[in-house]
Structures are given as C-alpha cells and as structure tokens.
Coordinates of C-alpha atoms and ligand atoms in Angstrom, one line a residue:
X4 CA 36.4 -53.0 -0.7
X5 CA 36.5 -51.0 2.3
X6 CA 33.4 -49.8 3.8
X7 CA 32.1 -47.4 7.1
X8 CA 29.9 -48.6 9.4
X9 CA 28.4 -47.5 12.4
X10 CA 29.2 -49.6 15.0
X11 CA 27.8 -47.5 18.6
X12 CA 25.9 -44.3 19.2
X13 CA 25.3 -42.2 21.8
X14 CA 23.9 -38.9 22.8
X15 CA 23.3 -36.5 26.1
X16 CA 20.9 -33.8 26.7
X17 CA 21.6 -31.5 29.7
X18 CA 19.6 -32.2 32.7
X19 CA 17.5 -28.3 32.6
X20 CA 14.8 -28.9 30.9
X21 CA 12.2 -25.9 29.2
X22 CA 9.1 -26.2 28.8
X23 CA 6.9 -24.1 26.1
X24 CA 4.9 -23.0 29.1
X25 CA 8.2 -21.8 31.0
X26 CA 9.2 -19.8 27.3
X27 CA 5.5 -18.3 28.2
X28 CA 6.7 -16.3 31.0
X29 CA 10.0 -14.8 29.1
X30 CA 8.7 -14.2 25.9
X31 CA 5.1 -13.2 24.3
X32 CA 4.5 -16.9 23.1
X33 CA 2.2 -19.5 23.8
X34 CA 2.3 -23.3 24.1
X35 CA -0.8 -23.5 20.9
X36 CA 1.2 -21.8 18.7
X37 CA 4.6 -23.4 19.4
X38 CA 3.0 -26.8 19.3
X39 CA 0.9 -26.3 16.1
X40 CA 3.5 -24.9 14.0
X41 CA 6.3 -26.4 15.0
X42 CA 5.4 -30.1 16.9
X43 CA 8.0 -28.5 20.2
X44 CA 6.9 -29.4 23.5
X45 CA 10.6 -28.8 25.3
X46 CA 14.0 -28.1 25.0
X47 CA 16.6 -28.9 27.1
X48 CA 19.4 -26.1 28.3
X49 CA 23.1 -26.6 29.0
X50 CA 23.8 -25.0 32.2
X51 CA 25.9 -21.8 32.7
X52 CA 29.6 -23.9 33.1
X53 CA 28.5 -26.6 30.2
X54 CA 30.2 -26.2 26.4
X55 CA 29.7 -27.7 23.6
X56 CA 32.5 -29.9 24.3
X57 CA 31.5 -31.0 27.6
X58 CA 28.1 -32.4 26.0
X59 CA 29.9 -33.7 23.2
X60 CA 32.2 -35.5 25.5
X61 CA 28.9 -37.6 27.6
X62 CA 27.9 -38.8 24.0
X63 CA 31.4 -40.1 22.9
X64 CA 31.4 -42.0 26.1
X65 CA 28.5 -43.6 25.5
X66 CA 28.8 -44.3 21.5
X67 CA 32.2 -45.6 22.6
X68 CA 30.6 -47.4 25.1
X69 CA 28.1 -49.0 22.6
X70 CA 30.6 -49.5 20.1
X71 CA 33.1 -51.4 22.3
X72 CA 35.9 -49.2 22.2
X73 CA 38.5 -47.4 23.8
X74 CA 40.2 -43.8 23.3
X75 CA 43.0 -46.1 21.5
X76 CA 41.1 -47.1 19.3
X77 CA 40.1 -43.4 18.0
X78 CA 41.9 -42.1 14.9
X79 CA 39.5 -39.3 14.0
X80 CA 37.4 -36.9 15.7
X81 CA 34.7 -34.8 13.6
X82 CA 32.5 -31.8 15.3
X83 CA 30.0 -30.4 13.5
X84 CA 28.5 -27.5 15.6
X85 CA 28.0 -23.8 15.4
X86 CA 28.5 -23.2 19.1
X87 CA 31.7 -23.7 19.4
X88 CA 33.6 -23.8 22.8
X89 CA 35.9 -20.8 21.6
X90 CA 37.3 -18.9 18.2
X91 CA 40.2 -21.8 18.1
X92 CA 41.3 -24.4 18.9
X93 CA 38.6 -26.5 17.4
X94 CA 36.1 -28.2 19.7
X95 CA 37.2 -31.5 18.4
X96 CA 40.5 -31.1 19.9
X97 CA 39.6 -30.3 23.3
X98 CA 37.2 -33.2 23.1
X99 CA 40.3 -34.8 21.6
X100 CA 41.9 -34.0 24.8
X101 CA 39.3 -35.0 27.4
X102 CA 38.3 -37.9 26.1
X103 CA 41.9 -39.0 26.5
X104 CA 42.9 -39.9 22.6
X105 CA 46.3 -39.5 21.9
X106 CA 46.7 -40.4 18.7
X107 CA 45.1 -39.5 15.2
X108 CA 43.3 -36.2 14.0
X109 CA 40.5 -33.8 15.2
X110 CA 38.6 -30.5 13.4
X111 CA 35.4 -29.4 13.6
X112 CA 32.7 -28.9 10.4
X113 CA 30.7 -25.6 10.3
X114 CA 27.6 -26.8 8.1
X115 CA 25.0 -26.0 11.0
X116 CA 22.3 -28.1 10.9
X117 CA 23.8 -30.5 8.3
X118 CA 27.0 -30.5 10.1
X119 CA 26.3 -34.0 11.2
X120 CA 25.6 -35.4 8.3
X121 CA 28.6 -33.0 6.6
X122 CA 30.8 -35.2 9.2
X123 CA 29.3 -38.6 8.5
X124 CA 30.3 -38.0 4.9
X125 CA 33.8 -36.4 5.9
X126 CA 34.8 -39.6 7.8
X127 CA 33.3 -42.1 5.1
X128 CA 35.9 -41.1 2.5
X129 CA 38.6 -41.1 4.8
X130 CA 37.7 -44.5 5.9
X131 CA 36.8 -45.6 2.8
X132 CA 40.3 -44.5 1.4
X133 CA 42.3 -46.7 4.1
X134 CA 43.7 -43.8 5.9
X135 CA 41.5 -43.6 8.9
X136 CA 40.2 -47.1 10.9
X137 CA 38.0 -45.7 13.6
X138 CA 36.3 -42.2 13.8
X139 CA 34.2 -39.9 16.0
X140 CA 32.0 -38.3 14.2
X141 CA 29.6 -35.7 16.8
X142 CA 26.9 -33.4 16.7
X143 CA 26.9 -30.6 19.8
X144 CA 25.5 -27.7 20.5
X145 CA 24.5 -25.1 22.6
X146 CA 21.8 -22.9 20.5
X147 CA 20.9 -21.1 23.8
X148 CA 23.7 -19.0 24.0
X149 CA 22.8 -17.6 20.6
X150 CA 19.2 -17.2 20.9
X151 CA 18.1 -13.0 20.8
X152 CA 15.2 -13.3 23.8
X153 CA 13.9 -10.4 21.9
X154 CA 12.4 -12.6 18.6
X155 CA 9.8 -14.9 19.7
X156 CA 9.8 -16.3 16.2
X157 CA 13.4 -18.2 17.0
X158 CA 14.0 -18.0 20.8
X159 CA 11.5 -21.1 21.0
X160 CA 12.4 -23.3 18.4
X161 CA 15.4 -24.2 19.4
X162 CA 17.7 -26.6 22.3
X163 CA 20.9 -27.7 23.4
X164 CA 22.7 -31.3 23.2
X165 CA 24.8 -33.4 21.6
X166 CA 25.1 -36.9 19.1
X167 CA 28.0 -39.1 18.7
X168 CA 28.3 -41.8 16.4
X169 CA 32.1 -44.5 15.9
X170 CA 32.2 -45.2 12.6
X171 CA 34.5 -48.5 11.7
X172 CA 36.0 -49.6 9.0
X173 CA 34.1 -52.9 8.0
X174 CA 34.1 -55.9 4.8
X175 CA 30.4 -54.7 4.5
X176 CA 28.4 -51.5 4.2
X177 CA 27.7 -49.4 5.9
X178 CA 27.3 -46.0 4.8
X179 CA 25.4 -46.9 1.0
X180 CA 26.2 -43.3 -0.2
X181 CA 26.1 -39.2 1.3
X182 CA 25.3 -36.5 -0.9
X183 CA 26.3 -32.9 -0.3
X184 CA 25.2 -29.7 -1.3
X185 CA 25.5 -25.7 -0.6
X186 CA 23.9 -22.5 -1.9
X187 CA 25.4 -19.9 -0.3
X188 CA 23.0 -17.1 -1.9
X189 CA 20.8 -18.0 0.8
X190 CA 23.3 -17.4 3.3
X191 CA 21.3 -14.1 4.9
X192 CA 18.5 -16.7 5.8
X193 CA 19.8 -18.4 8.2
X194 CA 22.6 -16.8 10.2
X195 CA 24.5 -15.7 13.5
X196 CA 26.4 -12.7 11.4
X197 CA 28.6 -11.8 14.3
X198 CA 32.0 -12.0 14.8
X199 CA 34.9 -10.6 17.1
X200 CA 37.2 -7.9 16.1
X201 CA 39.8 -5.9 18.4
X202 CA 38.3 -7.3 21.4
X203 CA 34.5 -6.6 20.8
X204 CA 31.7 -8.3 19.4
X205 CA 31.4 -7.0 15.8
X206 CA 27.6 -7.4 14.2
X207 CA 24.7 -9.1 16.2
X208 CA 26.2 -12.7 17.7
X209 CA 22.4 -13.7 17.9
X210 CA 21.0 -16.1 15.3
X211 CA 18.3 -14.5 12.5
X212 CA 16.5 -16.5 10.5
X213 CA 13.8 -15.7 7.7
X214 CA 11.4 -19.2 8.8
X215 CA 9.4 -19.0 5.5
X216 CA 12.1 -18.7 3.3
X217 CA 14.0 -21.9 5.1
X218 CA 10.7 -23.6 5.5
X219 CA 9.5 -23.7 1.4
X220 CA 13.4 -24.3 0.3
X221 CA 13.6 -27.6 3.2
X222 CA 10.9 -29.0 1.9
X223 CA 11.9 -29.2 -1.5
X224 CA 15.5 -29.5 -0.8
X225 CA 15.0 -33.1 1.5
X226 CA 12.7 -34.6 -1.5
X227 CA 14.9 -34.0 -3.9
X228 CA 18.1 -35.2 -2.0
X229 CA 16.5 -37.9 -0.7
X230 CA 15.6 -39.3 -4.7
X231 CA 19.3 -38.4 -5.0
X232 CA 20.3 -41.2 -2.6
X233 CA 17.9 -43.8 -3.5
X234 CA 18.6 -43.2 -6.9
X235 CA 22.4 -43.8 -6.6
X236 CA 21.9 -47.2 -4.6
X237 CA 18.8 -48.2 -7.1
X238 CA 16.0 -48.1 -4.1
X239 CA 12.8 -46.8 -3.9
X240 CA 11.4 -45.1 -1.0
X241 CA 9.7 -48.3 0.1
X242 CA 12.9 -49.6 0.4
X243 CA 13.9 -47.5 3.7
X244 CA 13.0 -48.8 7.5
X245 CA 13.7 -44.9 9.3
X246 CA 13.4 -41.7 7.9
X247 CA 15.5 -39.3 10.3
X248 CA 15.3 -36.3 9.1
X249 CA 17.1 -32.8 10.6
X250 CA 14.5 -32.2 13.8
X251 CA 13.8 -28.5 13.1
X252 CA 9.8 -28.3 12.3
X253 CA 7.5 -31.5 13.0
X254 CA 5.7 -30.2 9.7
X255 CA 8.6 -30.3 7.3
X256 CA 9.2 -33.3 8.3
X257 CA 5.6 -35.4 7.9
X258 CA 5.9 -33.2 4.3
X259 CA 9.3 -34.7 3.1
X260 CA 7.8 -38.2 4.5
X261 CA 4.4 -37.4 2.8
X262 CA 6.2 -36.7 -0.9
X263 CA 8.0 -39.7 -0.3
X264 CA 4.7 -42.0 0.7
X265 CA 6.4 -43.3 4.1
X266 CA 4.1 -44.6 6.9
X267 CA 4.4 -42.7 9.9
X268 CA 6.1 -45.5 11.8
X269 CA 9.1 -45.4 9.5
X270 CA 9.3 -41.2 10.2
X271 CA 11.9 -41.1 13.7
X272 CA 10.2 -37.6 15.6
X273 CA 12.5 -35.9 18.6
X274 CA 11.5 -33.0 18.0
X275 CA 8.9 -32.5 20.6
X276 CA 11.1 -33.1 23.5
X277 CA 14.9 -32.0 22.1
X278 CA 13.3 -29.1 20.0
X279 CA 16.1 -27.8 17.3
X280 CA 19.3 -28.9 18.2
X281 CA 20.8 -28.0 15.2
X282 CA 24.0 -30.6 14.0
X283 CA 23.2 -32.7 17.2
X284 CA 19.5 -33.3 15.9
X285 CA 20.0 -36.1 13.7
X286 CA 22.5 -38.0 16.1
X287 CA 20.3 -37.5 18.8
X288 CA 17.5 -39.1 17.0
X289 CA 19.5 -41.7 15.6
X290 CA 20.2 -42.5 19.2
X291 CA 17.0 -42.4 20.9
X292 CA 15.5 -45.2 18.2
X293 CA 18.8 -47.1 18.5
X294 CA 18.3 -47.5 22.6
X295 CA 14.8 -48.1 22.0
X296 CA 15.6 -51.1 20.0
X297 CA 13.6 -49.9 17.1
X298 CA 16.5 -50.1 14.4
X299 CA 17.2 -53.4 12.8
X300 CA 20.4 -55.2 11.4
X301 CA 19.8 -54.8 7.9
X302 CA 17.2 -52.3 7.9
X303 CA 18.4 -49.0 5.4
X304 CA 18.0 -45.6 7.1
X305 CA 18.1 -42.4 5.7
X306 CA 19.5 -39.3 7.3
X307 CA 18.7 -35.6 5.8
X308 CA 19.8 -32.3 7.2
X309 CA 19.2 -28.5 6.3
X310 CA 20.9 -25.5 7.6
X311 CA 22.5 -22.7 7.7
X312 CA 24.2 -22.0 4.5
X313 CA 22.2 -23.3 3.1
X314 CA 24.0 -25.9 3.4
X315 CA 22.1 -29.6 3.3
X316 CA 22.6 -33.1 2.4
X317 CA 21.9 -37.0 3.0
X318 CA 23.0 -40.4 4.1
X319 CA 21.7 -43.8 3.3
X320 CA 22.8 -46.5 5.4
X321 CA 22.9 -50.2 5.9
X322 CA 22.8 -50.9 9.7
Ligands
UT7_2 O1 17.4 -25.6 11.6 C1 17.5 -25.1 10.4 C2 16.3 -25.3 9.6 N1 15.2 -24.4 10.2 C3 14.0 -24.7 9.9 O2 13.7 -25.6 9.2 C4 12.9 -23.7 10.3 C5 12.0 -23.4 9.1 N2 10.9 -22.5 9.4 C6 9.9 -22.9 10.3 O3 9.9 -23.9 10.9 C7 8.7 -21.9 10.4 O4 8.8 -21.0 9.3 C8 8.6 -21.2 11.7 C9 8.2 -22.3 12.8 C10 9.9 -20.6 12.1 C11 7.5 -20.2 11.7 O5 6.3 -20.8 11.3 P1 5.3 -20.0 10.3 O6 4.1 -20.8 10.1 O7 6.1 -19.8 9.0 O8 5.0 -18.7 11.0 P2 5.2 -17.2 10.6 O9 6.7 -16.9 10.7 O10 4.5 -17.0 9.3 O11 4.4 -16.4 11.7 C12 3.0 -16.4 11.7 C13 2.5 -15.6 12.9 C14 3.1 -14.1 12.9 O12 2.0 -13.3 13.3 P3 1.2 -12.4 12.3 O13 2.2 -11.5 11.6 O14 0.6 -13.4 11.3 O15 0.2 -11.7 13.1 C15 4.2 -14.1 13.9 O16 4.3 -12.9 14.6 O17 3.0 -16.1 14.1 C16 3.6 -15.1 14.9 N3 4.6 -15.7 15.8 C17 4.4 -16.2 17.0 N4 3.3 -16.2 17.8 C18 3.4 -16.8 19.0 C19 5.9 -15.9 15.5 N5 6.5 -16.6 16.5 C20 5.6 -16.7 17.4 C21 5.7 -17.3 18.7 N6 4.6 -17.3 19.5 N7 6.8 -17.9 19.2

C-alpha cells in the first residue's frame, strides 16, 4: 500500500508588515473592532515587484530544505492561489521554472481559501496511485492587490504569503483521508467577479464578499466536514493533537473547536499576525507549529478550509 506523507514544510511572509493601526489611517476602521471581531492584529504585504510566485518560491526552498530534497527530486508542483502571477501560464510553472525542476508536471488549483487543502488532496491520489513520487503542493498569495480600499468590511481582514508543503510517497500514512466539497450557489458570496476582455478589465477585479453569509455557512460547514473525516478513519475528536483550521476569523475558529470540545492548546491560531491569507493560511500555520516544535511524530492533525466557491474541505493526517 502506497501512502503520502509530509515529509518538510515551509512558508514566507513578505518583510512589510501592516498594522491595524496603520489600516486606521487609510480606511474608517479601528484596531477594537478589527481585533474583536475578527482576532487580526497584522498582515503582512508583498511589495510592489513581489508575485505570487516569488513568495511561493521562498517557501519551496525551505520545505525542500526541511524535507531533504532537491529540484530532482520534484515530480509535481500544485498552486492553489487566487492571485495569480498572470491569465496563463499557471503560477506553478513559473515556480516550476525558478525553482529549477526539470522534470515532472505543474498546474495551479483555483479553490481559494481551500486551495491548499484542494492540493493536498490532488497530490495524495496521484501518489497514492504510483504515478507521482514526490510533490509540491503550495499555498500563495497576494490578497492585497485585490482588496477595494473603498470597503472597510474586507480591506482589513486580509494578507499576503505563501505555504509549501513535499509530500512523499511512504510504506506508512500519512495523509489518513481528504474530503472535498463545492456549492457553487453561493458563488456571489465570496468573489473577485472580474475578468479581462479585449484588453480591459471587464467587471470589478476587487474581491466582494457578503461576511455573514460566509460566516454562519463556515461554521457549520468545518463541523460537519470535520465528523466526515473522523468518521471515515473511526476517530473521535479527542483523537486529534492540532486543529488547523483556514485562518480567516479567530471566532469561527474557537466555534468549530468549541462544537468539537477541543482544548485550546490543540486549536493552531495565525491569524492575528498573518491575517487572511487565503490558500496560503493553512500552510502557513502548519509551518509556524512545525518550526516551533509543537507537532509530534505520530500525533493526527486535521486541516479544514472554506472559501470562495464555496468551495471547502478537510485533511486528517498522521505526522
Ligand atoms: O476566507 C474565506 C472565508 N471568509 C470568512 O470566513 C469571513 C467570514 N465572515 C467574517 O469573518 C465576518 O462576517 C466579518 C469579520 C467579515 C464581519 O464581522 P461581523 O460581526 O459579521 O460584522 P458585520 O459585517 O455585521 O458589521 C457590523 C458593523 C457594521 O456597522 P453597523 O451597520 O452595525 O453600524 C459595519 O459597518 O461593523 C461595521 N464594520 C466596521 N467597523 C469598523 C464593518 N467593517 C468594519 C471595520 N471597522 N473594518
């Protein structure tokens, strides 16, 4: 039995960082509100001549790096982000490019916020299939370049960054399960309805987003898919070490981990200093406990994302 396993992460957050007190002086906001309803303290911003790639290609260095290997080693390259460097080619294939693979196969995932996770699952079955050994599987993004400085209710939630994780083929798990799922009637929820047409932007290239109506459907979306993925590997909640759950709203969050009954040590939190960084969330969280040595061999980990879409799902690991 073939199995996927992570085997290095890594992550990179551009050096500007914003404070809620610095959103204070460009938009009618205030550091009580942010905090309170959201748990965001900062964000950090890609500067004006960083892409998604370039972040994307820091955090593949240092997964690689943690994982112990080399562009040769690299048969697959996944991208989830919604901030991409260009219309095509995919961002995966110029990180492809300047991360010096050669070999193998690179596309990107557009599942927003879940586009992590979308990836994770993405690589498992090829691996798990035989046809890939090693894979790339990254979250980047740069929200800032989409945010309308006009609508203080989104302009401050959300940050730039990326998440890379190498997932090997291995004799033992591993990725336990993932569990996908869409409803694209909600797509007007969450959305950046541009596009480009005879040379022009066509439709507003900023993101929208209807908080409430994202809010009350995350928080019954991650209980629910979260009792999908204990129940298909027979756990209980008690049975998982981290909780890393899509870093949009501190509040959803302590909910999900609330209607599960997990302690707050077992809940992984980023999102005070990263604020929303959409696919890269997750990887960037998984990364910070990771470094700080607070993720066990053995212990089980669940990831759940929600986005755009709405598009959501979840991973239960072995690491
Ligand atoms: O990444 C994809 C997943 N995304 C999410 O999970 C986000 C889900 N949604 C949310 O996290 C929350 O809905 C928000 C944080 C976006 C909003 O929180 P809320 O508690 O639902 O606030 P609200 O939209 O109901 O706004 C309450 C009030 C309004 O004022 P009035 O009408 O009550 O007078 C807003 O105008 O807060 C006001 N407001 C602000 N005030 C200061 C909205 N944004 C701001 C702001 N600063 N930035």
């Amino acid at each position: 039995m073939i199995y996927a396993k992570i085997i290095g992460t890594g992550s990179y957050l551009p050096e500007r960082v914003v404070t809620n007190q610095d959103l204070e002086k460009i938009v009618d906001t205030n550091d009580e509100w942010i905090v309170s309803r959201t748990g965001i303290r900062e964000r950090h911003y890609a500067a004006d001549d960083q892409n998604a790639s370039d972040l994307a290609l820091i955090a593949c260095q240092r997964a690689m790096q943690a994982a112990g290997v080399t562009a040769g080693d690299i048969d697959l390259i996944i991208v989830g982000t919604s901030t991409p460097d260009m219309v095509f080619p995919a961002t995966a294939c110029i990180l492809q490019d300047k991360l010096g693979v050669k070999q193998g196969f690179a596309f990107d995932i557009q599942a927003v916020c879940a586009g992590f996770v979308y990836g994770l699952a993405t690589a498992d079955k090829f691996i798990r299939s035989g046809s890939v050994k090693c894979a790339l599987v990254v979250g980047a993004e740069v929200f800032s370049r989409i945010m309308n400085w006009q609508d203080r209710s989104t302009c401050v939630l959300f940050g730039d960054g990326a998440g890379a994780v190498v997932v090997k083929a291995s004799d033992t798990p591993g990725i336990l399960s993932t569990h996908l799922h869409t409803d694209g009637s909600y797509r007007h929820a969450l959305a950046t309805p541009g596009t480009v047409e005879g040379g022009k932007v066509r439709g507003s290239p900023m993101l929208t987003m209807e908080g409430s109506t994202v809010y009350k459907f995350a928080v019954k979306a991650f209980e629910e898919v979260a009792w999908e993925a204990l129940r298909a590997n027979y756990m209980v909640p008690a049975d998982i070490d981290k909780f890393i759950c899509h870093q949009a709203n501190q509040r959803i969050i302590m909910h999900a981990a609330k209607k599960l009954a997990l302690p707050d040590d077992k809940v992984v939190l980023t999102v005070d200093k990263h604020g929303n960084t959409s696919a890269a969330s997750i990887p960037l969280a998984l990364d910070t406990v990771v470094r700080e040595e607070k993720i066990k061999a053995g212990n089980t980990i669940l990831l759940a994302a929600l986005g755009g879409g709405f598009a959501w799902g979840a991973a239960l690991l072995k690491w």
